[in-house]
Coordinates of C-alpha atoms in Angstrom, one line a residue:
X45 CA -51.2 54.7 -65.8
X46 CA -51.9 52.6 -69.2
X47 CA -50.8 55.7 -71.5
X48 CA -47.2 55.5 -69.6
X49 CA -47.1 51.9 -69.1
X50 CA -47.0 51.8 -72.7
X51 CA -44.7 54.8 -73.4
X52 CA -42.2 52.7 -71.4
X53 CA -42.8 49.5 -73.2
X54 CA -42.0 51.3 -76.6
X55 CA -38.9 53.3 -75.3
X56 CA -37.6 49.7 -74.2
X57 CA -38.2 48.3 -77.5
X58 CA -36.1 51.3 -78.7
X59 CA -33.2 50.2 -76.6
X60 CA -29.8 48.8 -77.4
X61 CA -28.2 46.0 -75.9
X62 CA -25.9 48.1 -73.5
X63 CA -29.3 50.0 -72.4
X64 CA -31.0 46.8 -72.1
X65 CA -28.3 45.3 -69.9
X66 CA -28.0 48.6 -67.7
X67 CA -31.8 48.6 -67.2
X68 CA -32.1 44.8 -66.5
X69 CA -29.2 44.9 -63.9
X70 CA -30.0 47.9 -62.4
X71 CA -33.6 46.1 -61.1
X72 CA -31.5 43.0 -60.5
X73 CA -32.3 40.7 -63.3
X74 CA -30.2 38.6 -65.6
X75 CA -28.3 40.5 -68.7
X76 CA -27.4 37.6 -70.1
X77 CA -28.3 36.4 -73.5
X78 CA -29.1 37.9 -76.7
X79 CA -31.2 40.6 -77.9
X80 CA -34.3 39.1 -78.5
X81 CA -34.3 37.5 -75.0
X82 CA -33.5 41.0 -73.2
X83 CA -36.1 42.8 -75.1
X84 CA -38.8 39.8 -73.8
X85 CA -37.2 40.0 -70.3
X86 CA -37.6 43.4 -69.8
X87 CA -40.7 43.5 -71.3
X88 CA -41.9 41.5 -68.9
X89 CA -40.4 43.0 -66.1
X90 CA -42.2 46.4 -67.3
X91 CA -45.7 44.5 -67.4
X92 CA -45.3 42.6 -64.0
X93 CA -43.3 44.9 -61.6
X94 CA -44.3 48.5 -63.2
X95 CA -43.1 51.1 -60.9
X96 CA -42.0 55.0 -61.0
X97 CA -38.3 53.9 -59.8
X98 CA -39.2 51.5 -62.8
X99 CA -40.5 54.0 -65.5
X100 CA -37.9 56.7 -64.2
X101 CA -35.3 54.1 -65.1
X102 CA -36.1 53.7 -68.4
X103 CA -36.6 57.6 -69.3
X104 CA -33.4 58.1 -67.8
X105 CA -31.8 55.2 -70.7
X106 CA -34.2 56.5 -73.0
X107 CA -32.6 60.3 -72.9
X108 CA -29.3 59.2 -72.7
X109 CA -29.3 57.9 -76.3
X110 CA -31.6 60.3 -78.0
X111 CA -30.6 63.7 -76.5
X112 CA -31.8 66.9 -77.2
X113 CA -29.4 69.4 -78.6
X114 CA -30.2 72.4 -80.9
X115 CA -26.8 72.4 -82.8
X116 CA -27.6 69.3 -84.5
X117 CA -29.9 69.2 -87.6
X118 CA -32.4 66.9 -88.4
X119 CA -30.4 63.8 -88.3
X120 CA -31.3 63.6 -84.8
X121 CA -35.1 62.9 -85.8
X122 CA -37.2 61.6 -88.3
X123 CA -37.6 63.7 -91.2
X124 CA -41.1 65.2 -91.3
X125 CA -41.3 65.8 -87.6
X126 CA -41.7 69.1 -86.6
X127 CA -40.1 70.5 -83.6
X128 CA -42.1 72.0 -80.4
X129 CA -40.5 71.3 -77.8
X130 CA -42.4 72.4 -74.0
X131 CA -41.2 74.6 -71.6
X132 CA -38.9 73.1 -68.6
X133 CA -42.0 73.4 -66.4
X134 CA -44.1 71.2 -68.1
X135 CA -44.7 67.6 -67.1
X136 CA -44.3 64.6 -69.6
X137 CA -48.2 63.9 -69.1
X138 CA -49.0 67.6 -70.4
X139 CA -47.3 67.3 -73.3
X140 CA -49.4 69.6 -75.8
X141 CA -49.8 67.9 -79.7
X142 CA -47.1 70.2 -81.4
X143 CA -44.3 68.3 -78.9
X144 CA -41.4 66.2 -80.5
X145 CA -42.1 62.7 -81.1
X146 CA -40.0 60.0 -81.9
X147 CA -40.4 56.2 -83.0
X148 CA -44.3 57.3 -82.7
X149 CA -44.5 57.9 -79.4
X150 CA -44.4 61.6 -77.6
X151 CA -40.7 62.2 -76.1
X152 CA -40.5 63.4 -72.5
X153 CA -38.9 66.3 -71.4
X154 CA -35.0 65.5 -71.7
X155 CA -32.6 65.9 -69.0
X156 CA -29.5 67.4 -69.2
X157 CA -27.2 64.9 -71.5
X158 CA -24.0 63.4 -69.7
X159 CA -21.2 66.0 -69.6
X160 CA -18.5 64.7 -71.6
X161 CA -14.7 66.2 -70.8
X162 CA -12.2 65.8 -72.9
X163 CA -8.8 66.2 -72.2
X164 CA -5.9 68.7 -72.1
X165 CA -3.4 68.5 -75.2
X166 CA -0.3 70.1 -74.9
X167 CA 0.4 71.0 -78.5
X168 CA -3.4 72.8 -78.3
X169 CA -4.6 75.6 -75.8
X170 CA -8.2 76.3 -75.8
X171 CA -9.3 79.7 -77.0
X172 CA -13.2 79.4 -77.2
X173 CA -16.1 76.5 -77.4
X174 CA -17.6 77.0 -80.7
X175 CA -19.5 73.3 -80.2
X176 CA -19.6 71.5 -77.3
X177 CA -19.1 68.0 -76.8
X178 CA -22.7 66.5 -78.5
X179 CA -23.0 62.7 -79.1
X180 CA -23.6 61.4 -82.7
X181 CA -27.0 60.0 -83.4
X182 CA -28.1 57.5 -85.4
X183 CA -31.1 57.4 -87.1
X184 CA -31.9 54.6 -89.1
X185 CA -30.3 50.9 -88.8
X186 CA -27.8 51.7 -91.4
X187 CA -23.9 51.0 -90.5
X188 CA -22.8 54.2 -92.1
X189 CA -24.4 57.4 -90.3
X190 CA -24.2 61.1 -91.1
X191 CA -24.3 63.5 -88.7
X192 CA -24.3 67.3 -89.3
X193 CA -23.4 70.3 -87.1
X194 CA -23.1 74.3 -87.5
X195 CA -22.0 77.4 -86.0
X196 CA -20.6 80.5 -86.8
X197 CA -17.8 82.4 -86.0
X198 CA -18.0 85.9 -84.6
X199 CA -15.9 89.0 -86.4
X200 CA -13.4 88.9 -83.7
X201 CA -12.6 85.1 -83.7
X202 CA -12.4 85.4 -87.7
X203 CA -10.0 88.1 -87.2
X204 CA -7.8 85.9 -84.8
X205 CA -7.4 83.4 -87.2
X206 CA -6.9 86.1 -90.5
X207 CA -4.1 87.5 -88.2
X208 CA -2.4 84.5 -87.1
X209 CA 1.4 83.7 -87.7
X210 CA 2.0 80.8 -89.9
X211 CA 3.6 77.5 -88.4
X212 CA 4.5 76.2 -92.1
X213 CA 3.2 77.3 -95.4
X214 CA -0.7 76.6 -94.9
X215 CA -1.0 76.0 -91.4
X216 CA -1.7 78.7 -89.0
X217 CA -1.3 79.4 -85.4
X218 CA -5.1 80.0 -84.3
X219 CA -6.8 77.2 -86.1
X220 CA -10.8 75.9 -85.6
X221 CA -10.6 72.2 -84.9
X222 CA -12.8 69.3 -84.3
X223 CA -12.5 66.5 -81.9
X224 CA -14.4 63.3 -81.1
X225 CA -14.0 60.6 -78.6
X226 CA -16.5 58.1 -76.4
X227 CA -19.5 59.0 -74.9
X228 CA -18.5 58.7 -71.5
X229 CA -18.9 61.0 -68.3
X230 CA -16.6 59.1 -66.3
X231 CA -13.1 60.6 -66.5
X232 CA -11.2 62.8 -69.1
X233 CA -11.8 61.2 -72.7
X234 CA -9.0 61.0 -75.2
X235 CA -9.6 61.8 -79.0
X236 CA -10.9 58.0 -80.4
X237 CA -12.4 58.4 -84.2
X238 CA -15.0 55.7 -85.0
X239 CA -14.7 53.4 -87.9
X240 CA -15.1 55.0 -92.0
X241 CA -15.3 58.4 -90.2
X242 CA -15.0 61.2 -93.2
X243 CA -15.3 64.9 -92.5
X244 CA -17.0 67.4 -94.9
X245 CA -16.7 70.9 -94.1
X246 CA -18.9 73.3 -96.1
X247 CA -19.3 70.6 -99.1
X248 CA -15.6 70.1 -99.3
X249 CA -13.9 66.9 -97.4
X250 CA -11.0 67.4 -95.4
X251 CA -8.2 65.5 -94.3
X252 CA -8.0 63.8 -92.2
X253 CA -5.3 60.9 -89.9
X254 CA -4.5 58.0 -91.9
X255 CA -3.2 54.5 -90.4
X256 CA 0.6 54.1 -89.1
X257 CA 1.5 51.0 -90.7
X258 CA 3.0 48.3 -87.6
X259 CA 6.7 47.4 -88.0
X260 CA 5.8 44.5 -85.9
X261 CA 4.3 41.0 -87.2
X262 CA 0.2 40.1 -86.7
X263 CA -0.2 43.7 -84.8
X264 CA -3.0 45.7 -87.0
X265 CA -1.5 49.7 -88.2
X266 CA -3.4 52.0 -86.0
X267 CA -4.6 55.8 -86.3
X268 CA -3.5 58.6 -84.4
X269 CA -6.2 59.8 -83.1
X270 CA -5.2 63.8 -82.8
X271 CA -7.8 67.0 -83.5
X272 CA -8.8 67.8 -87.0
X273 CA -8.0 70.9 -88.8
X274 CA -11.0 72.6 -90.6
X275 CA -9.8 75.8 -90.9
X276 CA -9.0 75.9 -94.4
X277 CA -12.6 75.3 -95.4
X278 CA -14.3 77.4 -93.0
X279 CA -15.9 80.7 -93.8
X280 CA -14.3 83.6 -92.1
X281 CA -18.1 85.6 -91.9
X282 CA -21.0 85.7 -90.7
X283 CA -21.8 83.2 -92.7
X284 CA -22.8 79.5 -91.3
X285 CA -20.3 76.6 -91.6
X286 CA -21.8 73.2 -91.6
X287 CA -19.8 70.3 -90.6
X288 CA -21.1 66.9 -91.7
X289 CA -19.0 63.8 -90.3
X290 CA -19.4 60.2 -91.7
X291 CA -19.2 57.3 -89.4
X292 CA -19.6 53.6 -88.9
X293 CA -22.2 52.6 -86.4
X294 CA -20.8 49.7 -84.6
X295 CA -22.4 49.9 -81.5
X296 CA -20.0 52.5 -79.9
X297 CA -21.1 55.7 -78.7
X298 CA -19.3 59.5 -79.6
X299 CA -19.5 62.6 -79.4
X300 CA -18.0 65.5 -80.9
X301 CA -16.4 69.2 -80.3
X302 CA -15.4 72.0 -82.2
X303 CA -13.0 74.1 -80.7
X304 CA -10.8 77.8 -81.5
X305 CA -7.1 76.7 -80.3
X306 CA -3.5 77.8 -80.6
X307 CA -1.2 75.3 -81.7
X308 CA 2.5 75.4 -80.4
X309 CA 5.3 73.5 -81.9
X310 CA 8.2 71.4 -80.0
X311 CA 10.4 74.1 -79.7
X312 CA 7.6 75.7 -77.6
X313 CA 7.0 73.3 -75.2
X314 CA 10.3 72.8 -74.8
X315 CA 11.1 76.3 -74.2
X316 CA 8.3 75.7 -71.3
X317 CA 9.7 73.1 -70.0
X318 CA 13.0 74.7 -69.6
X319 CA 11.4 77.8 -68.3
X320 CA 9.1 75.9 -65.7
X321 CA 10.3 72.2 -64.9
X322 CA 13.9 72.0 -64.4
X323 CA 15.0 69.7 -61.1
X324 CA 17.8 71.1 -59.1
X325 CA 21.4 68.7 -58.5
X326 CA 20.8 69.5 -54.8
X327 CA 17.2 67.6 -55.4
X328 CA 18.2 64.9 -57.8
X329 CA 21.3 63.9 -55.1
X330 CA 18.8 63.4 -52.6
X331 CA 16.7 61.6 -54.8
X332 CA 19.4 59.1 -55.2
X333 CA 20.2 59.2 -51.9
X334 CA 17.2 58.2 -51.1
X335 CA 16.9 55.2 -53.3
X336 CA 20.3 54.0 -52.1
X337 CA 19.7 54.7 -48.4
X338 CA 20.6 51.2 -46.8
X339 CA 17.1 49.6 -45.7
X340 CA 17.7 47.1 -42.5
X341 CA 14.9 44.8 -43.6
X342 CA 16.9 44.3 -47.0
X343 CA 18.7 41.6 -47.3
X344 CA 20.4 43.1 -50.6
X345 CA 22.3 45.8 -50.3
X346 CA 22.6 48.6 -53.0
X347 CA 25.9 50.5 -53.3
X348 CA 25.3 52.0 -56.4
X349 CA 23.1 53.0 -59.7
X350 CA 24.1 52.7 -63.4
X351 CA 22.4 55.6 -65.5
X352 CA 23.3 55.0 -69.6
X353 CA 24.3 58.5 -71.2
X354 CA 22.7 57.3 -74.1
X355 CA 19.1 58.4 -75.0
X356 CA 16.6 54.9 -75.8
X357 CA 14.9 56.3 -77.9
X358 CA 17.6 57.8 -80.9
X359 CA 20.6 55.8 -79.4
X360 CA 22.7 59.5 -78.8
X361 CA 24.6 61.1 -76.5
X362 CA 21.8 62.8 -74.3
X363 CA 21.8 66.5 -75.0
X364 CA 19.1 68.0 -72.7
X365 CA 18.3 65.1 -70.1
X366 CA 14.5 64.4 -69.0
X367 CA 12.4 62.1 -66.9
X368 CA 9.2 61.8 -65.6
X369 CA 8.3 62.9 -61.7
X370 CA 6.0 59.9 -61.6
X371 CA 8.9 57.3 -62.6
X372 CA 10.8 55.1 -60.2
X373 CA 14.0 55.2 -61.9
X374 CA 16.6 57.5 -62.6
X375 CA 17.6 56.6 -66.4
X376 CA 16.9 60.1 -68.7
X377 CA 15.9 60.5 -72.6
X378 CA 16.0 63.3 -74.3
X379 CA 13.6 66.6 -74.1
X380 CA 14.3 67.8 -77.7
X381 CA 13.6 64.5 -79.5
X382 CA 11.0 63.1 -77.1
X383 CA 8.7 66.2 -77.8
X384 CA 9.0 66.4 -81.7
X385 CA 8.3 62.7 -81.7
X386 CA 5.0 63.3 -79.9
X387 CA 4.3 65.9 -82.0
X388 CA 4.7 63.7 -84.9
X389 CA 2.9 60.8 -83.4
X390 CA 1.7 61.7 -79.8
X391 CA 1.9 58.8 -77.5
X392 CA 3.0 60.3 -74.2
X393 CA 4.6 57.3 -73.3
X394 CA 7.6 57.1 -71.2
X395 CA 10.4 55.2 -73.7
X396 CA 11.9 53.6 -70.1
X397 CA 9.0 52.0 -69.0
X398 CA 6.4 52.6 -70.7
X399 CA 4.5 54.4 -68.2
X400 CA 2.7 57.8 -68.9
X401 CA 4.1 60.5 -69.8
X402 CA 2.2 63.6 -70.1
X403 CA 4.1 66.9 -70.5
X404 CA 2.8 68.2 -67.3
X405 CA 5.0 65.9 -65.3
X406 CA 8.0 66.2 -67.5
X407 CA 11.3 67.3 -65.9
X408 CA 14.8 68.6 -66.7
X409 CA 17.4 66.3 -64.6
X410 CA 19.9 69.0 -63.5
X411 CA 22.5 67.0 -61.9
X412 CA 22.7 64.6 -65.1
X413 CA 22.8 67.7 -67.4
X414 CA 26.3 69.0 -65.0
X415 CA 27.2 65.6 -65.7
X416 CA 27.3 65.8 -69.4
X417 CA 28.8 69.0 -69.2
X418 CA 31.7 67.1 -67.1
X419 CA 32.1 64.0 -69.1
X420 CA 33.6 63.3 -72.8
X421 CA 31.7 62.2 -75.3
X422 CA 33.5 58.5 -74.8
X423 CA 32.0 58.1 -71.6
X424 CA 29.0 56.4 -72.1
X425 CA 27.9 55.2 -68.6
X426 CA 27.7 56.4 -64.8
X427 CA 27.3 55.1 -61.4
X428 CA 25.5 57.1 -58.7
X429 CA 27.2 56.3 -55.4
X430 CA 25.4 56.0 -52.0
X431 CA 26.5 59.6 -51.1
X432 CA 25.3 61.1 -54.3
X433 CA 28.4 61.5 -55.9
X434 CA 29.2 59.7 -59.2
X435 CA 31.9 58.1 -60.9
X436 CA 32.2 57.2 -64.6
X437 CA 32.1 53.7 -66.4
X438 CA 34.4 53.0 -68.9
X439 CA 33.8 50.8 -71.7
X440 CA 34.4 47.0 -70.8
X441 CA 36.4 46.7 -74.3
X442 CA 38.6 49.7 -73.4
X443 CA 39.2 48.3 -69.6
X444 CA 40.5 45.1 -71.7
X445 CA 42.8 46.8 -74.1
X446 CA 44.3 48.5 -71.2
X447 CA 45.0 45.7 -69.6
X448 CA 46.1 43.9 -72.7
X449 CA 48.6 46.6 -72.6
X450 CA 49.6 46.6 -69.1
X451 CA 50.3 42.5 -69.6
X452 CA 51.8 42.7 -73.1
X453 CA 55.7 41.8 -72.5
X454 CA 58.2 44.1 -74.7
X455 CA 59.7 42.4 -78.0
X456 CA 62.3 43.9 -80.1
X457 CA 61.3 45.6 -82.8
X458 CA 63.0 43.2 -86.2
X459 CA 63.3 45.0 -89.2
X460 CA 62.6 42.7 -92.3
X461 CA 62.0 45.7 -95.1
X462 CA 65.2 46.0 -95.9
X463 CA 66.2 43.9 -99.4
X464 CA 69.7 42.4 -99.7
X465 CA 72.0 42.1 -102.4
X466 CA 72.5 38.8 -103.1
X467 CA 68.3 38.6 -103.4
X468 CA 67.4 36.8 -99.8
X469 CA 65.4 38.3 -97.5
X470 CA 66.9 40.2 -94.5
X471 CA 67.5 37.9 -91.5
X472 CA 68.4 39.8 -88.6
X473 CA 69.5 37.9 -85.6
X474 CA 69.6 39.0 -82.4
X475 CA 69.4 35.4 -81.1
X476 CA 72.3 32.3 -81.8
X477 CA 71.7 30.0 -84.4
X478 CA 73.7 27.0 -83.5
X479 CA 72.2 23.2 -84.5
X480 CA 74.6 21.5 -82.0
X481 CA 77.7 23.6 -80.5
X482 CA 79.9 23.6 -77.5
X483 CA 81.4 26.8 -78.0
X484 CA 81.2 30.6 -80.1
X485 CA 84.4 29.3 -82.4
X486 CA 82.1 25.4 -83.2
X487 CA 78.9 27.3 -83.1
X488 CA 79.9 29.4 -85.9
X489 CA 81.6 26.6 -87.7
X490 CA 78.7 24.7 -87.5
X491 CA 76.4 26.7 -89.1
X492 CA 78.5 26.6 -92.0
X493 CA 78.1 22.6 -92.2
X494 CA 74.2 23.4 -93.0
X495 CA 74.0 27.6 -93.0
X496 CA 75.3 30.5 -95.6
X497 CA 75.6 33.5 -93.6
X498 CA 74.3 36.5 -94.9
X499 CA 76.0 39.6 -95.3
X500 CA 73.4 41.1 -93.2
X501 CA 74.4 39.0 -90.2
X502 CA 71.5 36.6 -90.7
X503 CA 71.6 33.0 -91.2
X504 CA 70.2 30.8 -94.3
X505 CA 69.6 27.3 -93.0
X506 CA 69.2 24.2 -95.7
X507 CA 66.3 22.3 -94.2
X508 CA 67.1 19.7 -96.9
X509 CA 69.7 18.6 -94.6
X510 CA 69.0 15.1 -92.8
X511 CA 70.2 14.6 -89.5
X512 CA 73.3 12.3 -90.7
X513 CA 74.7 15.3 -92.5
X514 CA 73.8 17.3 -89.9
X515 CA 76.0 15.4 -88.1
X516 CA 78.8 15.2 -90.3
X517 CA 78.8 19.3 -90.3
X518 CA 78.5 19.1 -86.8
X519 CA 81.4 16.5 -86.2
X520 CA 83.4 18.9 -88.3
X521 CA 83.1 22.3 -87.0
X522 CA 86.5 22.1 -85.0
X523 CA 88.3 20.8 -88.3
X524 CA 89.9 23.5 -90.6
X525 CA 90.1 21.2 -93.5
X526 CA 86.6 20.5 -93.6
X527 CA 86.0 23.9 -93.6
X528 CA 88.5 24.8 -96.4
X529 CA 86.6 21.9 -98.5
X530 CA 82.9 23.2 -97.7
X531 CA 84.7 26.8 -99.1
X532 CA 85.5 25.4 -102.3
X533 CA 82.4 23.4 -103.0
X534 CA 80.3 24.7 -106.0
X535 CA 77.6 27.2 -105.2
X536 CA 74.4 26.5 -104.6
X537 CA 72.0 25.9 -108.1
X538 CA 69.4 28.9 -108.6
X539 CA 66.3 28.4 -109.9
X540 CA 64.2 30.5 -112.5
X541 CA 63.0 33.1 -109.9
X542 CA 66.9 33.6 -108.7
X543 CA 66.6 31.9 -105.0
X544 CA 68.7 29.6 -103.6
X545 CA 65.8 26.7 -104.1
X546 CA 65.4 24.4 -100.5
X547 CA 66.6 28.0 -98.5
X548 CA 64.5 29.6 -96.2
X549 CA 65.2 32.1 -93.9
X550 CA 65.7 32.1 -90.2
X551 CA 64.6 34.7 -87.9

């Protein structure tokens, strides 16, 4: 009882706080405050309410951070160690001297580690496990760890990727890669790398993500976390690789996996997606019937949907129309582009809403892409009526030039290219000129009192002319000898540029 009272009390100084905090709620004590204070509280709790549920507890917390794994080297333990570990019968009391010790005390028989699943990429299918998913280990207090792994690969999977067809210069189909996310056995895990993580394969460093930089202010760049390529520096033998990954320990928990996929390209997956997800018109009509059915308990009453033609996420003319099953609304993007930009940078997202948007739920829109067919490229918009049938939306600045169009009153058309002789300006009139006349014989008259008519059949008005003399011309136009006098009065002075100065024409 002693001897494992104080194997427990050193594998509880060994904890962290998150194993601290597990330990101390799970017996229903306080996990608040800092480290010191939970080490002394469960400490105590050790020393006062010792129990198996107790010490089982702490073994279970114990194994979960230091694991037992023989693909890892000796960065798991203490150097100088040795090995021995006893057989699954054994108890933890009958340890024998040659067992594996660690921090100075004899380590119990380990349980199976957490099972760690990551999940399914669509640009990656899984050919073989070469390393399963095995946590890194720290093993001194240092914030920069290293942690090494090996295998080999067997004749036939070095043949595989000897024989593979070439993506792009350098990059093959069947490619070895490794993957690391959070040490969790809750859920699927997506790839997360920790903090300064630096891969060295075989002595050689690889490449590997960099940051995206953030187009928008105060948010940090962040790292696509996607699967490393090793292949290039792997030995296609017998011969054993060694992987050795850099890391920052921060307090976070990973694990790591090496894996034999194939990698497909967009043009693949699309040519999936068109082979195996395409929704029929027939469906997508009732789809919309459904969402416009006509609810009694509404008070609003929906008579129609708008769906854009225009993909959000390149601002074009849709060419191969997609949604996702899980969305609530009808609006498509694009297949092609979505898929090379998650290839690029995979986010899965849906550009709409921002919902998920894995490839397994993708789906062709086949009554959208008869639509497109249908339409011309100026259509832009299209309203789903409550019987499934659309109509298209015109453009609200075409609707107004059509109606500016349909107002506009008819003018006639004045022709005021033409130059004349005497070096005026054309002035055609189709309307009467007349300042002040009773009749066609005094209107003409009188706009000789304060008007030279052009040879054109226009009119040049003097606007020099006050209203007395106005007058005067005006009083005059039934006169003859006035208008005898007003023919032999000088002409008009010119000026330099050879106008009639004061003359204007009137239209």
């Amino acid at each position: 009882m002693a001897a494992e009272l104080v194997e427990a009390m050193n594998m509880v100084k060994s904890f962290r706080v998150s194993d601290l905090q597990t330990l101390l709620a799970s017996m229903g004590r306080s996990k608040s405050g800092l480290k010191q204070d939970l080490v002394g509280r469960a400490l105590r709790l050790v020393q006062t309410e010792y129990s198996p549920e107790l010490l089982k507890n702490v073994r279970q917390l114990y194994e979960s951070r230091f694991p037992k794994t023989s693909g890892w080297l000796a960065a798991r333990r203490p150097e100088g160690i040795s090995v021995a570990y006893s057989s699954l019968s054994s108890s933890p009391t009958a340890t024998s001297q040659g067992a594996d010790y660690l921090n100075g005390i004899s380590k119990p028989i380990p349980t199976p580690a957490p099972e760690v699943k990551l999940v399914p990429l669509p640009f990656y299918q899984t050919l073989e496990t070469l390393l399963p998913p095995t946590e890194l280990i720290a093993h001194n207090n240092e914030k920069l760890q290293d942690s090494q792994c090996i295998f080999e690969l067997t004749p036939n999977q070095a043949d595989q990727i000897r024989n593979a067809s070439e993506l792009r210069p350098g990059i093959r189909s069947i490619q070895v890669v490794l993957r690391i996310c959070y040490t969790d056995s809750i859920g699927v895990q997506e790839d997360q790398y920790p903090p300064n993580i630096a891969v060295k394969v075989n002595q050689s460093y690889c490449h590997v993500p960099g940051y995206y930089p953030s187009n928008k202010p105060g948010v940090e760049p962040r790292r696509p976390c996607r699967p490393v390529n090793i292949t290039p520096w792997l030995h296609l033998s017998n011969a054993t690789n060694r992987v050795t990954i850099t890391w920052g320990n921060f307090g976070k928990r990973y694990s790591v996996a090496v894996y034999l996929v194939r990698v497909f390209t967009a043009a693949d997956l699309f040519s999936q997606l068109k082979l195996c997800s395409v929704e029929s018109a027939e469906r997508c009509r009732e789809r919309i019937q459904d969402k416009l059915r006509f609810d009694p308990e509404s008070e609003i009453a929906t008579t129609g949907l708008r769906v854009s033609l225009i993909c959000p996420l390149v601002k074009m003319r849709l060419g191969v129309p997609c949604r996702v099953l899980t969305c609530a609304h009808l609006q498509c993007f694009d297949a092609v582009f979505f898929l090379q930009m998650n290839e690029k940078k995979p986010t899965w997202t849906c550009p709409v809403c921002d919902k998920p948007a894995p490839f397994e739920l993708l789906t062709i829109d086949g009554l959208l892409s008869e639509i497109l067919k249908e339409t011309s490229e100026d259509i832009e918009e299209i309203e789903y009526l409550t019987d499934g049938s659309w109509r298209p939306i015109r453009d609200e600045k075409e609707r107004d030039r059509e109606r500016e169009r349909s107002n506009t009153p008819e003018y006639p058309v004045v022709d005021i290219c033409i130059p004349e002789a005497n070096g005026h300006s054309p002035a055609h009139s189709s309307t009467s000129l007349t300042g002040k006349s009773g009749s066609s014989s005094s209107g003409m008259a009188g706009v000789t009192g304060g008007a030279a008519v052009a040879p054109g059949g226009g009119a040049v008005v003097d606007l020099t002319l006050d209203s007395s003399s106005e007058e005067e011309g005006g009083g005059a136009g039934g006169d003859s000898e006035d208008t005898e006098d007003s023919a032999d009065s000088p002409a008009p002075k010119r000026g330099r540029y050879n106008y009639d100065k004061d003359l204007v024409t009137a239209y």
